[in-house]
Amino acid sequence: MFTLVCMLLLFCAMAFSQTRAITGTIRDAKGEPVPFATVKIKGGKSGVSADANGKFSINAKQGDVLVVSATDITQKEITVGSGNTVEVEVIRSQASLSEVVVTASGIRRTDKALGYAISKVDPDALLQKSEPDMLKGLQGKVAGVDIRSSQGTPGAATRIQIRGNASFQSTQPLIVVDGVPYSNTQLTTSSQTSGGTAYGSGIANLDPNDIATMNVLKGVAASSLYGSRAAAGVILITTKSGSASRNKKGIGVNVRSSVSWETVANLPQYQNDYGTGANFGYSNSNGSWGPSFASLDSIPAWPDYKAAYPDLFPSANIKYRAYPNNVKDLFKTGMLYENSVGITGGDDKSSVALTLSNLTQSGYIQNSDYGRNNVGIGAQTKLKDWITVGGNFSYVRSKQKGGYFGENQVDGASSLFARTLFLGRNWDLNLPYQDRNGVPLTPNGGGQFDNPRWAALNNVATTFEERTIAGARTEIRVNNWIRINYNFGANTSAINRREITEINSRAAEGLGRLVVDNFRQQELESVLLLTLNPKLNDDFDLRVIFGNEINQRTTTRQYATGSQFIVPGLYTLDNTKQQTFNPSGDTYSRRRLLGYYTDITLGYKNYAFLNVSGRVDKSSTLPVKNNTYFYPQASLSLVFTDALNIKTNWLDYGKVRASWARVGNDANPNSIEDVFNVGTNFLGQATASRSGTTFDPNLTPEFTNEIEVGTNLSFWKKRINLDLSVYRKISTDLIAPVSLPESAGYTQLYTNFGEISNKGIEIDLTVRPIQTKSFNWDIHGAFTKNKNIVVKLKDGIERFATGGVLTSISPYFEAGLPYGYLRGTVSVRDANGNLLINPATGGMIVSDDQAMIGDPNPDYKLGITNSFSYKGFFLSALFDMTKGGDMYSVTVSSELGRGVTKDTRDRETSWVIPGVYGDPSTKQPILLGGKTVPNQTRITTNDLYFTSSATFATFAINTATEWNVYDATVYRLREVTLGYEIPKSLFGKLPINGATISLSGRNLWFIAPNFPKYSNFDPEVNSFGATNIQGIELSAAPTTRRYGVNLNVTF
Amino acid sequence: MTTYKLNIFKVILPSVLLLGSCKKFLDVNKNINDPIAVPVAILLPDAEKNLANSLAIGGGLSQDLAVYTHQMSTREAPDQYGVTGGDFNVQNAWSTFYDGALVSLDEIIKAATPAGNFKYAGIAKILKAYGCSQFVDVFGDIPFTEANKFKDGVQFAKFDASKDIYPALIAMINEGLADISNKAVNPKVPKEDDVIYGGDTTKWKKAANTIKLKLYTQVRKVQNVQADVTALLATPANLINTTAESFLLPYGPQGATDDRNPGFGDYFATQRANHISPWFYGILKGYNPNIFTSIADPRVPYYFYNQMKATTATREGNQTEYRDGAFVSIYFGSVGPDRDRNQQGTISVMGMYPVGGRYDQGDGLNVNATSGTGAAPYRFITYADRLYLEAELINVGLAPGDAKTKLQAAIKESFRQVDYVITTYVKPSQTVPSLIGTGLDTAYTRKVLTTYDAASADKKLEIIMTEKWISSYGSAVDQYTDYRRTTYPVLFDPRNAAMAPGGFVQPPINGDPVNPNPPPQKAVPVKQSLAFPLSLPWSTSELEKNQAAPAQKNPQTYKVFWQQP
């Protein structure tokens, strides 16, 4: 640290001589700088080039006319006056193809020179769309990016993945905000199989209102300068406060305000003809397989309710009737309020930006909410002509509150959605949810589940997160071809989480529990860049960059459980009878990384570009002998329309590009030496045991290699623009734990092994069918296809689970199979694929062996946005679809198995499962005269979906998990916005520059055709949030639908 | 300007490079959260606890085996003898032993021997031999010589033949005995950290000898053990000789830490999985027509707790399958309509003796975490077990003496054991009468011995083994072994025409006094599709990861070496 401070001081202490010249900045109508434009004196021969920030300096005298030109702007002339500075405002031509793109390490390049794919995201596309989560706002808009939400409750994590999974461990892209990596960790406190809440991920704290630019670096070539963590792609964000670019007017104020209403997107269509019971006989059970409501008049009053509130049940019996809205009544309308104020100001030397925002959201479930307050401020000033300094600071505090989910069947679990979506059709959940002592009541009693109303109020996890970002930067122009940039930043996040399970819940032994998780993560990042841009000759353009990165990450965590509340209603560890530290409950880790790199770009006649780079990393997490590693990158870009001088009516612009790159990655900290774990005391004696993980002392970095080719084409005066990329990414020597047999004495070996491949294609296509003065129609399509295969593991490791979910289903890695495929129990079939049927029951036979039962990776994704504008009105609609990808759904299997949806209404019939008779003990077909015997055993509809045990397996509950895996193809109208830009003239003398009012709708319609028709199931849920476990839904909260009204005013 | 430019190159870049080459800067990877070595005194309690956990009801081997020995019944895999290698309890028991107990024991042996801490090494060897013997008895061939040898280069441990392991275990026990008796000054000796015997090496010697006696008895049909048995029985005082010398792991209550018997988990389970087998219950109540008929066992309220009162009506929709007054359960192999009804709050559960639950005084409460202390020990080998072993050996002519006297002593010790466990370990808040001295115990013993006198030699063995089976309730591993060795006690067989005529078994006709109205209770259809398993399947998790492992066995036919061919 000391050295860094010294370096900063050194920069400040140095002084340079000034040059006498006219300096200026070129900006477009929005005030955004226009980089790399050519500035010439009219009639003169030589000119200068503006820099990446649109700044230029030229020797000129008063009266000279400066000609400013660039490929994407309309040429502009300006006469030099008496001052030394000029401000040039230019008009951008449409669909500019030579925009500047911020690439790795903040290096700006023209789009032309890019030999790889980078998607630039317009921050406005994320705002005021009734979606507070920036990542969710990106869904369907960027090719090559797969974004999945998790639960439908406020603040739940979003998983983003760029070009597939390239590691057995974390596969989330690196997010860099204002030059500092932004941890997007999902802190999982309790297992999400058996009762964790809908944990959020870090990036949800970023205020979309504060985003100035956002670029998605998809390939390894694009991101390799980021080193270790870039194999999964990079999302590069600059905030308004972080860039503090000046509004052209000097002072600009922007106020945005939105309010949205949210509801459950879709509930199943329930049958309301049959109540609880089995095979048309009444019983007070969970399944609605009992008698029809027409055939039975009354049933015994709910025993627990009657005992608690005898006055409510004067008779021994109650009416046997349907409660058609009993599920719907459990939900309310949630609200989402977003307000923000952005202020920018400054003069020609200094600028300042301030963003304040507040988000308040309440979900459709009682007591689930999310709130966020952000403050961001940044400023920069040009101290002298040759030195600019800037700094930024932002603070956010968020709060997330919600209940627990997961598989209620796991012992000790209490899931808020244990029965919520498949309530007995004759259950009235509007009855009191607890007795006079606060014990939750349910119609069928027996503590099978906590009443959802009681659980929502009492079993609640609250997470506070505070994040502070501080950054300082300086740019020194040594001369007109040497520049030094230095950026230092700190990104610190502190999470404080408290998970309360109330006394009398079925979980925590009914005695109450508090889990406290305090987690702090700090990341320091220092980047020093030296840029040399020597003038070679008219044809060649050379840029050489030397860089140094120093990164440090420190994590501390205290994580403890208190059991058995002493005084009810008080939720502190002090107020519990027993306190234990969770495994690894008090930990500290630190890692450091040093990176040195160079990046050389050679341009020829502004149409051919060669870019090579190389980086050496030294990581603290690898054994010393292997901790230094090098990786290179080379890319080529050729604007062939310029090179071959093609000028046709139909082809405006064409570029081909190709790149090859490699990136190395290090290990997790503390992955070098074997340890013991001190455990909790037993009978008052201290205990310890050897850790189950052993570490490979010869750990080496893992590497990802990627080849990418692509093209950018523009047709018919930019009416059609195509951006296409094809890539092949191979990751090898992956660092991950290999499972060992129990008899080895260790559960896992942390080592290098295996290979993962990702192959894919990404297409961004923009079509503008109608372009008139008053009416415009744009269509933008984003297509993503990625095939993610585990190529090989290690000798002796046939497969391993990514994380145990349930013994009957888990995601696995196995050579030759898709990444994280679902492996689970299957029914036995004969050699011809016929199901074996147990002759005694007519049900199927569950195999002892498990097999692949699904692939959670989608075949492709497609998003199509149609935008229309007519005078001040605009309308845009995003339709997207995900084809393929499988999902194991407990919600759907329960809806079928409990007989609650219309899918199982027509039940007065019997069924024969197609198959041949088999012997349940040998699992072989039963042969009669050497031939198999077709099944003839009829079973009831009830038995077709619900049987009591796996020995009589059928199709929904108590069967092989293969039958509860569905193809998750889904079509969706994701986002619709209708708005009107109020003309400035309407405001008269009011100091209002512009105002827009809009209506937005989100997730307005969807259909997942391969799920049971009346389940109305939305496969865009996932029980494991942003983790590697995908395609598994264990009674998750359904997605939401939102309608919003938005106002945007600039002053 | 040139000067300044030079400054930049001369000052800044080298300073960055210097920083980079600084080794200290990168030397931050030391794990400061966990120790790289620990004293043996804190490994021992972990090893002892994990050994018991791998065997106990509630995640250990006894969980499934208690169903196989018909002391429990369940709706889960063990019903119909259907436990697979993927069964949670099999996998959990396997990993708790191999990744838990065995690792800690090996670490103790490795560290204690060169340090001269022979007592630690000796105890660890005895425990390791005992643990391995239990796994051999249940699984047959297991990883032994190459187990926990990853650091010696063995990733895939071979499965040793069960017949080769037994002699090695005897040798290991003898080594342990020699270590314990080593006269050298031990720098460190076990004290309270030895939660089994508190570091009492005399008791360890007795336990070690009794383990040997048990192992020899178990192989008596395939090996001549006369000399070995005779040698061990020659000095009875060198065997477990009093109640307090019983080889058991004490569990504790839920206090500052949770030390409860894992089997107590059913008291707060969100879905109770363990029913009491009506077969076991029926024998204790004297309902069984073939053994102890009409002899009521006074241990019933110590063994089982009824959540119902005898007069409580069954809820409509929650009809019971087997009810006998307050006692509620389901049958092994049941395919009856009421088997799967929600009986969370009505089934009878394990009582105070096996898991530290509630003594049944007829109060019919819905049990929960506070209904008992959960502090019952897991009994490896009790003094009673030793006496039953002797009675068996006398019965088959391998030891001299009077089998009846031994049986009488064994039954008496079994009763005393119940009182001892409750007063010494469970320490309930309930007032619990003692069994010994009430006269109930002697009356019961007298009746049993009367039937014993009238029995044939084979029936006598059945009576001995059945009493041992009743006595060892809560520890099912040896029960399973005893049944496979001796075919006793006689277990419920849904295919037996006498036990389940026409595939139906009849609960006590008037067992449900309230509902249905009027009685009788319905007969229950039962089925059994798989034969009695001669061993448990190996953990799938082990087989899938171990290339040296054999293919999964057929548990119905795979025998452990001591089973007669």
Short mmCIF file of C-alpha atoms in Angstrom, two decimals, chain A residues 1 3-4 7 10-11 14-17 282-285 300 303-304 408-413 419 444-448 476 478-482 484 506-507 509-511 528 530 532 548 550-552 563-564 577-580 584 586-594 596 618-622 624 627 668-678 680-690 694-695 738-747 749 794-799 807 812 823 840-841 848 850 919-922 948-949 951, chain B residues 1 4-5 7-9 11-13 15-39 41-50 75 79-80 82 84 86-88 91 94-95 98-100 102-104 106-107 110 143 146-151 154-157 159 191-195 249-260 264-265 268-272 315-319 339-342 344-345 368-370 527 529-531 539-547:
data_model
loop_
_atom_site.label_atom_id
_atom_site.label_comp_id
_atom_site.label_asym_id
_atom_site.label_seq_id
_atom_site.Cartn_x
_atom_site.Cartn_y
_atom_site.Cartn_z
CA MET A 1 0.00 0.00 0.00
CA THR A 3 4.27 2.05 -2.48
CA LEU A 4 0.99 2.86 -4.11
CA MET A 7 3.35 6.55 -6.63
CA LEU A 10 4.99 11.19 -7.35
CA PHE A 11 2.47 11.81 -10.06
CA MET A 14 5.79 16.08 -11.20
CA ALA A 15 5.39 19.04 -13.44
CA PHE A 16 5.48 19.38 -17.17
CA SER A 17 5.91 22.24 -19.53
CA TYR A 282 -62.41 -38.71 1.94
CA SER A 283 -59.49 -38.35 4.28
CA ASN A 284 -57.87 -35.39 5.88
CA SER A 285 -54.77 -35.69 3.75
CA PRO A 300 -65.34 -33.68 10.32
CA PRO A 303 -59.26 -31.22 14.48
CA ASP A 304 -56.54 -28.70 15.28
CA ASN A 408 -40.15 -29.40 2.58
CA GLN A 409 -39.70 -33.18 2.57
CA VAL A 410 -36.11 -32.86 3.77
CA ASP A 411 -36.10 -33.45 7.50
CA GLY A 412 -36.03 -30.25 9.48
CA ALA A 413 -37.15 -28.09 6.58
CA ARG A 419 -48.06 -26.58 0.10
CA ASN A 444 -54.62 -31.55 8.26
CA GLY A 445 -52.37 -30.96 11.24
CA GLY A 446 -49.57 -33.26 12.21
CA GLY A 447 -46.95 -30.60 11.62
CA GLN A 448 -46.59 -31.57 7.99
CA ILE A 476 -1.02 12.44 -17.45
CA VAL A 478 3.50 13.33 -21.18
CA ASN A 479 3.43 14.59 -24.72
CA ASN A 480 1.10 14.13 -27.61
CA TRP A 481 1.95 10.46 -27.95
CA ILE A 482 2.68 9.29 -24.44
CA ILE A 484 -0.05 7.58 -18.32
CA ARG A 506 -41.77 -27.44 12.30
CA ALA A 507 -38.13 -26.53 11.66
CA GLU A 509 -37.11 -28.68 16.57
CA GLY A 510 -39.93 -26.25 17.23
CA LEU A 511 -37.72 -24.37 19.66
CA LEU A 528 -1.20 1.64 -14.08
CA LEU A 530 1.41 3.60 -20.07
CA LEU A 532 2.46 5.08 -26.42
CA ASN A 548 0.38 -3.26 -14.34
CA ILE A 550 -2.24 -5.13 -8.42
CA ASN A 551 -5.25 -6.74 -6.85
CA GLN A 552 -6.02 -7.76 -3.33
CA SER A 563 -30.81 -22.48 19.05
CA GLN A 564 -33.80 -22.41 21.36
CA LYS A 577 -29.80 -21.59 24.97
CA GLN A 578 -27.21 -23.04 22.66
CA GLN A 579 -24.76 -21.32 20.35
CA THR A 580 -22.58 -23.02 17.81
CA SER A 584 -15.80 -22.62 8.93
CA ASP A 586 -14.96 -17.78 11.70
CA THR A 587 -12.69 -17.36 8.75
CA TYR A 588 -10.35 -14.94 7.11
CA SER A 589 -8.71 -15.18 3.76
CA ARG A 590 -6.66 -12.89 1.60
CA ARG A 591 -5.36 -13.23 -1.91
CA ARG A 592 -3.16 -11.07 -4.03
CA LEU A 593 -2.47 -10.92 -7.68
CA LEU A 594 0.12 -9.05 -9.68
CA TYR A 596 1.94 -7.20 -16.03
CA LYS A 618 1.70 -13.82 -10.27
CA SER A 619 -0.87 -15.19 -7.88
CA SER A 620 -0.66 -15.74 -4.16
CA THR A 621 -3.00 -18.70 -4.28
CA LEU A 622 -0.83 -21.10 -6.24
CA VAL A 624 5.27 -20.66 -5.50
CA ASN A 627 2.43 -19.08 -9.41
CA ASN A 668 -9.04 -20.24 -4.25
CA PRO A 669 -7.07 -18.93 -1.31
CA ASN A 670 -5.94 -21.37 1.37
CA SER A 671 -5.79 -24.22 -1.12
CA ILE A 672 -2.31 -25.43 -0.43
CA GLU A 673 -2.06 -27.24 2.85
CA ASP A 674 -4.13 -29.92 4.54
CA VAL A 675 -5.64 -28.96 7.87
CA PHE A 676 -7.70 -30.20 10.76
CA ASN A 677 -11.01 -28.68 11.71
CA VAL A 678 -11.79 -27.90 15.30
CA THR A 680 -17.96 -28.37 18.55
CA ASN A 681 -17.41 -29.91 21.94
CA PHE A 682 -18.80 -33.35 22.68
CA LEU A 683 -19.78 -34.09 26.27
CA GLY A 684 -17.69 -31.13 27.28
CA GLN A 685 -14.59 -32.37 25.48
CA ALA A 686 -12.95 -30.37 22.73
CA THR A 687 -12.95 -32.20 19.40
CA ALA A 688 -11.18 -31.97 16.10
CA SER A 689 -11.12 -33.99 12.93
CA ARG A 690 -9.00 -34.07 9.84
CA THR A 694 -6.65 -32.63 0.66
CA PHE A 695 -4.74 -30.29 -1.61
CA VAL A 738 -12.30 -34.23 -7.22
CA SER A 739 -14.47 -36.49 -5.10
CA LEU A 740 -12.58 -39.37 -3.57
CA PRO A 741 -14.05 -42.65 -2.42
CA GLU A 742 -14.81 -42.59 1.31
CA SER A 743 -12.27 -45.37 1.83
CA ALA A 744 -9.52 -42.99 0.73
CA GLY A 745 -9.96 -41.14 4.01
CA TYR A 746 -10.59 -37.80 2.28
CA THR A 747 -13.76 -36.68 0.60
CA LEU A 749 -8.79 -33.72 -3.66
CA LYS A 794 -9.71 -37.41 -14.50
CA ASP A 795 -8.80 -41.06 -14.73
CA GLY A 796 -10.82 -42.92 -12.20
CA ILE A 797 -13.42 -40.19 -11.83
CA GLU A 798 -16.39 -41.21 -13.84
CA ARG A 799 -18.52 -38.32 -12.64
CA THR A 807 -30.00 -38.30 -3.23
CA TYR A 812 -23.32 -33.83 -12.31
CA ARG A 823 -28.69 -37.29 -12.97
CA ALA A 840 -48.53 -56.82 -8.36
CA THR A 841 -49.25 -53.12 -8.54
CA ASP A 848 -31.10 -49.15 -8.41
CA GLN A 850 -29.19 -43.63 -11.67
CA ASP A 919 -39.86 -58.79 -11.63
CA PRO A 920 -39.27 -56.07 -9.05
CA SER A 921 -36.50 -58.01 -7.36
CA THR A 922 -34.46 -59.10 -10.37
CA SER A 948 -47.48 -44.33 -1.45
CA SER A 949 -44.08 -45.78 -2.16
CA THR A 951 -42.33 -49.94 -4.94
CA MET B 1 10.32 17.57 -20.58
CA TYR B 4 10.65 14.24 -16.48
CA LYS B 5 9.94 11.51 -18.91
CA ASN B 7 11.97 10.15 -14.25
CA ILE B 8 8.85 8.24 -14.94
CA PHE B 9 10.67 5.33 -16.41
CA VAL B 11 11.18 5.75 -10.76
CA ILE B 12 7.73 4.47 -11.27
CA LEU B 13 8.12 1.39 -13.37
CA SER B 15 9.07 0.57 -8.16
CA VAL B 16 6.18 -1.44 -9.50
CA LEU B 17 8.50 -4.18 -10.65
CA LEU B 18 10.20 -4.24 -7.28
CA LEU B 19 6.89 -4.64 -5.63
CA GLY B 20 6.11 -7.46 -7.96
CA SER B 21 9.21 -9.39 -7.19
CA CYS B 22 8.68 -9.02 -3.50
CA LYS B 23 7.88 -12.52 -2.31
CA LYS B 24 6.35 -11.29 0.88
CA PHE B 25 3.69 -9.47 -1.03
CA LEU B 26 2.38 -12.75 -2.37
CA ASP B 27 2.96 -14.72 0.80
CA VAL B 28 -0.59 -14.35 2.11
CA ASN B 29 -1.91 -17.80 1.41
CA LYS B 30 -1.33 -19.35 4.78
CA ASN B 31 -4.50 -20.77 6.27
CA ILE B 32 -4.85 -19.01 9.59
CA ASN B 33 -8.28 -20.42 10.28
CA ASP B 34 -7.48 -24.07 10.88
CA PRO B 35 -4.65 -25.95 12.60
CA ILE B 36 -2.32 -28.19 10.62
CA ALA B 37 -1.84 -30.49 13.61
CA VAL B 38 -3.89 -31.20 16.71
CA PRO B 39 -3.28 -33.16 19.93
CA ALA B 41 -6.72 -35.80 23.07
CA ILE B 42 -9.13 -33.88 20.88
CA LEU B 43 -9.17 -36.49 18.12
CA LEU B 44 -10.28 -39.28 20.47
CA PRO B 45 -13.73 -37.99 21.44
CA ASP B 46 -14.42 -37.24 17.77
CA ALA B 47 -13.44 -40.78 16.82
CA GLU B 48 -15.55 -42.36 19.54
CA LYS B 49 -18.59 -40.27 18.70
CA ASN B 50 -18.31 -40.95 14.97
CA ARG B 75 -42.58 -46.88 4.99
CA ASP B 79 -39.56 -52.15 4.34
CA GLN B 80 -39.71 -55.08 1.89
CA GLY B 82 -35.31 -53.03 -0.21
CA THR B 84 -30.07 -50.10 -1.85
CA GLY B 86 -27.86 -45.39 -2.57
CA ASP B 87 -29.82 -45.42 0.67
CA PHE B 88 -29.05 -42.38 2.78
CA GLN B 91 -24.05 -43.98 2.60
CA TRP B 94 -20.20 -45.64 5.47
CA SER B 95 -18.83 -42.11 5.27
CA TYR B 98 -14.48 -44.25 6.80
CA ASP B 99 -14.21 -40.47 6.57
CA GLY B 100 -14.83 -39.89 10.25
CA LEU B 102 -11.38 -44.42 10.95
CA VAL B 103 -9.50 -41.28 9.92
CA SER B 104 -9.34 -39.97 13.48
CA ASP B 106 -5.55 -43.72 12.29
CA GLU B 107 -4.37 -40.19 13.07
CA LYS B 110 0.07 -42.42 13.75
CA PRO B 143 -11.72 -51.76 2.25
CA GLU B 146 -5.74 -50.04 1.92
CA ALA B 147 -8.35 -47.87 3.61
CA ASN B 148 -7.30 -44.32 4.47
CA LYS B 149 -4.04 -44.72 2.54
CA PHE B 150 -4.47 -41.82 0.12
CA LYS B 151 -1.30 -40.16 1.31
CA VAL B 154 -3.77 -45.42 -2.70
CA GLN B 155 -6.69 -43.55 -4.18
CA PHE B 156 -8.69 -46.69 -4.84
CA ALA B 157 -8.62 -49.03 -1.86
CA PHE B 159 -11.95 -54.55 -0.84
CA LYS B 191 -8.67 -38.93 30.77
CA GLU B 192 -12.09 -37.36 30.28
CA ASP B 193 -11.33 -37.04 26.57
CA ASP B 194 -11.92 -40.79 26.41
CA VAL B 195 -15.69 -40.40 26.63
CA LEU B 249 -20.83 -44.52 24.02
CA PRO B 250 -22.59 -42.09 26.33
CA TYR B 251 -24.55 -39.47 24.53
CA GLY B 252 -25.55 -36.38 26.42
CA PRO B 253 -28.42 -33.95 26.62
CA GLN B 254 -29.05 -30.83 24.60
CA GLY B 255 -27.03 -28.40 26.65
CA ALA B 256 -24.32 -25.99 25.69
CA THR B 257 -23.81 -28.38 22.79
CA ASP B 258 -26.12 -30.90 21.21
CA ASP B 259 -24.83 -34.32 22.35
CA ARG B 260 -28.04 -36.27 21.98
CA PHE B 264 -33.79 -39.22 19.56
CA GLY B 265 -34.14 -37.21 16.34
CA PHE B 268 -38.47 -33.57 16.68
CA ALA B 269 -38.45 -35.04 13.17
CA THR B 270 -40.68 -33.20 10.75
CA GLN B 271 -41.66 -36.58 9.33
CA ARG B 272 -41.27 -39.46 11.76
CA ARG B 315 -59.31 -39.22 13.46
CA GLU B 316 -61.40 -39.94 10.45
CA GLY B 317 -59.06 -39.69 7.52
CA ASN B 318 -56.18 -40.69 9.75
CA GLN B 319 -57.25 -44.25 10.42
CA ARG B 339 -50.29 -47.53 6.02
CA ASP B 340 -49.49 -44.13 4.56
CA ARG B 341 -51.89 -41.98 6.46
CA ASN B 342 -50.39 -39.15 8.40
CA GLN B 344 -47.03 -38.06 12.86
CA GLY B 345 -48.83 -37.26 16.07
CA ASN B 368 -41.29 -33.07 20.71
CA ALA B 369 -37.72 -32.05 21.37
CA THR B 370 -38.47 -31.36 25.01
CA LYS B 527 -46.42 -58.49 0.83
CA SER B 529 -41.18 -59.18 -2.81
CA LEU B 530 -37.53 -59.57 -1.81
CA ALA B 531 -35.91 -62.34 0.21
CA SER B 539 -22.50 -47.57 -0.42
CA THR B 540 -23.08 -46.46 -4.00
CA SER B 541 -21.07 -43.36 -3.32
CA GLU B 542 -18.02 -45.55 -2.59
CA LEU B 543 -18.53 -47.87 -5.55
CA GLU B 544 -18.95 -45.02 -7.99
CA LYS B 545 -15.68 -43.42 -7.00
CA ASN B 546 -13.54 -46.44 -6.28
CA GLN B 547 -12.17 -48.20 -9.34
#
